[in-house]
């Protein structure tokens, strides 16, 4: 069944910084609605990413020991939310979605972000230190983790999965989205062109 993009339900004053803004991306994107959650976890700090490894992605907590609160999310299928965006704007839309999820009380370790095209800058930066260290951060599950579509099979499930359809072929999206749905325990947010997204999700359900 085709998805109807949800009307924004977040107050305009709740805008957060974008995780990976790029020049020329000025078109606003619809703001997502945070998914079901339990007790709010402490809000992590969000400094901008920097060149040194000690400068993690925008959503990484600084020394935070916050852990995911127990949540009643035993569902047969996750809630699905579509945020219409161009391929050029999908990464920004995903960044805003993550900001709002953190604002709503989601712990960083509950969120997995996947890209179908160009890697997220954080993933590219962390991979420069080697795949072993990169995947060790995934396994620790104490922070937002960014991976590309080619790695979706290796990524483990998390309460929330955000997919940025920021490039690649329609086949990449058709392969990635059903797997991403299986990885999302409570909420799947997809940022991109609604037509191929609906086709891919329809084929995967």
C-alpha positions as a printed NumPy array, in Angstrom:
array([[ 0.   ,  0.   ,  0.   ],
       [ 1.506,  3.37 , -1.064],
       [ 2.64 ,  5.462,  1.852],
       [ 1.248,  8.95 ,  2.328],
       [ 3.897, 11.36 ,  3.618],
       [ 2.98 , 12.347,  7.154],
       [ 2.107, 15.913,  7.978],
       [ 4.784, 17.578, 10.138],
       [ 3.772, 17.525, 13.798],
       [ 6.862, 19.024, 15.368],
       [ 6.74 , 22.69 , 16.363],
       [ 8.883, 24.877, 14.086],
       [10.885, 26.11 , 17.073],
       [12.23 , 22.592, 17.619],
       [14.709, 22.794, 14.779],
       [18.052, 21.155, 15.428],
       [21.365, 21.493, 13.602],
       [21.862, 19.37 , 10.555],
       [24.198, 16.434, 10.86 ],
       [25.8  , 16.87 ,  7.457],
       [24.72 , 20.001,  5.594],
       [26.021, 20.45 ,  2.078],
       [26.314, 23.6  , -0.013],
       [23.431, 24.249, -2.34 ],
       [20.869, 22.226, -0.367],
       [18.461, 25.   ,  0.506],
       [15.097, 23.287, -0.016],
       [13.398, 22.623,  3.335],
       [12.444, 19.052,  4.101],
       [ 9.343, 17.858,  5.939],
       [ 9.998, 17.289,  9.604],
       [ 9.427, 13.743, 10.854],
       [ 7.387, 12.679, 13.831],
       [ 9.374, 10.774, 16.477],
       [ 8.219,  7.195, 16.771],
       [ 6.875,  5.373, 19.802],
       [ 9.129,  5.582, 22.824],
       [ 9.164,  4.929, 26.54 ],
       [10.86 ,  6.951, 29.273],
       [13.066,  9.713, 27.913],
       [16.813,  9.193, 28.039],
       [19.238, 12.049, 28.793],
       [19.881, 14.337, 25.822],
       [23.393, 13.942, 24.385],
       [25.539, 16.884, 23.327],
       [25.864, 17.531, 19.63 ],
       [29.019, 19.359, 18.567],
       [29.755, 19.607, 14.858],
       [31.974, 16.906, 13.3  ],
       [35.651, 17.794, 13.045],
       [38.763, 16.426, 11.357],
       [40.117, 14.575, 14.394],
       [38.761, 11.202, 15.423],
       [37.808, 12.649, 18.774],
       [35.196, 14.72 , 16.938],
       [32.378, 12.201, 16.425],
       [29.154, 12.649, 14.453],
       [26.727, 15.366, 15.38 ],
       [24.662, 13.055, 17.516],
       [27.407, 11.338, 19.557],
       [27.157, 11.814, 23.312],
       [30.164, 13.348, 25.083],
       [31.036, 10.906, 27.803],
       [27.367, 10.116, 28.21 ],
       [26.568,  6.903, 29.968],
       [22.949,  7.037, 28.864],
       [21.566,  3.681, 27.884],
       [18.374,  2.775, 26.121],
       [15.425,  2.606, 28.461],
       [13.373, -0.585, 28.318],
       [10.687, -0.056, 25.689],
       [ 7.621, -2.003, 24.77 ],
       [ 8.356, -2.403, 21.072],
       [ 7.545, -6.042, 20.412],
       [ 5.75 , -5.498, 17.164],
       [ 5.448, -7.701, 14.098],
       [ 6.336, -4.763, 11.846],
       [ 7.827, -1.328, 12.499],
       [ 6.001,  1.935, 12.021],
       [ 7.067,  3.359,  8.648],
       [ 7.507,  7.051,  7.975],
       [ 8.311,  8.566,  4.584],
       [10.009, 11.955,  4.291],
       [ 9.956, 13.134,  0.657],
       [13.362, 14.458, -0.398],
       [15.528, 14.651, -3.482],
       [18.645, 12.504, -3.703],
       [20.678, 15.637, -2.936],
       [18.54 , 16.482,  0.09 ],
       [18.043, 12.987,  1.531],
       [21.14 , 13.1  ,  3.738],
       [20.083, 16.424,  5.245],
       [16.557, 15.114,  5.815],
       [17.983, 12.047,  7.569],
       [20.163, 14.296,  9.727],
       [17.145, 16.32 , 10.81 ],
       [15.23 , 13.125, 11.542],
       [18.043, 11.936, 13.823],
       [18.147, 15.315, 15.575],
       [14.421, 15.119, 16.278],
       [14.648, 11.535, 17.479],
       [17.307, 12.591, 19.977],
       [15.197, 15.599, 20.966],
       [12.309, 13.212, 21.654],
       [14.415, 11.18 , 24.084],
       [15.808,  8.414, 21.907],
       [19.239,  7.247, 23.055],
       [21.96 ,  7.515, 20.358],
       [22.607,  3.777, 20.462],
       [19.023,  3.087, 19.388],
       [19.517,  4.637, 15.931],
       [21.028,  3.162, 12.763],
       [21.396,  5.369,  9.664],
       [21.837,  3.784,  6.222],
       [22.715,  5.514,  2.934],
       [22.099,  4.111, -0.559],
       [24.495,  6.479, -2.317],
       [27.502,  8.403, -1.041],
       [28.644,  7.425,  2.446],
       [27.75 ,  9.636,  5.376],
       [30.807, 11.812,  6.236],
       [31.075, 10.186,  9.669],
       [31.215,  6.687,  8.188],
       [33.877,  7.722,  5.689],
       [35.91 ,  9.342,  8.478],
       [35.69 ,  6.38 , 10.85 ],
       [36.484,  3.854,  8.098],
       [39.757,  5.696,  7.531],
       [40.877,  4.131, 10.835],
       [40.082,  0.643,  9.604],
       [37.041, -1.602,  9.408],
       [37.821, -3.355, 12.688],
       [37.553, -0.148, 14.734],
       [34.558,  0.985, 12.673],
       [32.536, -2.175, 13.279],
       [33.59 , -2.285, 16.923],
       [31.629,  0.955, 17.352],
       [28.635, -0.709, 15.708],
       [28.883, -3.676, 18.068],
       [29.181, -1.404, 21.122],
       [25.747,  0.024, 20.214],
       [26.231,  3.103, 22.383],
       [25.987,  5.699, 19.617],
       [24.244,  6.529, 16.35 ],
       [25.85 ,  4.319, 13.711],
       [26.151,  5.212, 10.018],
       [26.618,  2.609,  7.275],
       [26.072,  2.322,  3.535],
       [23.649,  0.042,  1.73 ],
       [26.386, -2.459,  0.948],
       [26.802, -3.037,  4.693],
       [23.121, -3.452,  5.55 ],
       [23.44 , -7.225,  5.808],
       [26.107, -6.825,  8.486],
       [24.23 , -4.223, 10.532],
       [22.262, -5.537, 13.489],
       [18.732, -4.471, 14.383],
       [18.009, -1.325, 16.381],
       [14.771,  0.28 , 17.555],
       [15.011,  2.973, 14.855],
       [16.479,  2.735, 11.352],
       [16.773,  5.846,  9.174],
       [17.442,  5.333,  5.454],
       [18.693,  8.178,  3.26 ],
       [18.014,  7.322, -0.394],
       [20.751,  9.703, -1.496],
       [21.812,  8.023, -4.713],
       [22.515,  4.637, -6.153],
       [20.146,  2.771, -8.438],
       [16.52 ,  1.863, -7.867],
       [17.786, -1.693, -7.435],
       [19.925, -0.528, -4.495],
       [16.868,  0.947, -2.805],
       [14.76 , -2.108, -3.658],
       [17.345, -4.322, -1.978],
       [18.111, -2.079,  0.994],
       [14.648, -1.   ,  2.146],
       [13.12 , -4.434,  2.893],
       [16.261, -5.395,  4.836],
       [16.185, -2.05 ,  6.678],
       [12.567, -2.745,  7.589],
       [13.659, -6.037,  9.088],
       [16.376, -4.263, 11.103],
       [13.959, -1.667, 12.559],
       [12.282, -2.93 , 15.722],
       [ 9.963,  0.065, 16.213],
       [10.365,  2.739, 13.541],
       [11.663,  2.933,  9.966],
       [12.169,  6.428,  8.529],
       [12.932,  6.668,  4.806],
       [14.102,  9.931,  3.237],
       [13.928, 10.125, -0.55 ],
       [11.756,  9.988, -3.668],
       [ 8.375,  8.495, -2.645],
       [ 7.719,  6.593, -5.896],
       [10.664,  4.137, -5.842],
       [10.456,  3.96 , -2.045],
       [ 6.818,  2.867, -2.165],
       [ 7.638,  0.346, -4.892],
       [10.534, -1.104, -2.899],
       [ 8.617, -1.281,  0.372],
       [ 5.58 , -2.725, -1.368],
       [ 7.73 , -5.497, -2.782],
       [ 9.276, -6.135,  0.612],
       [ 6.122, -6.498,  2.662]])
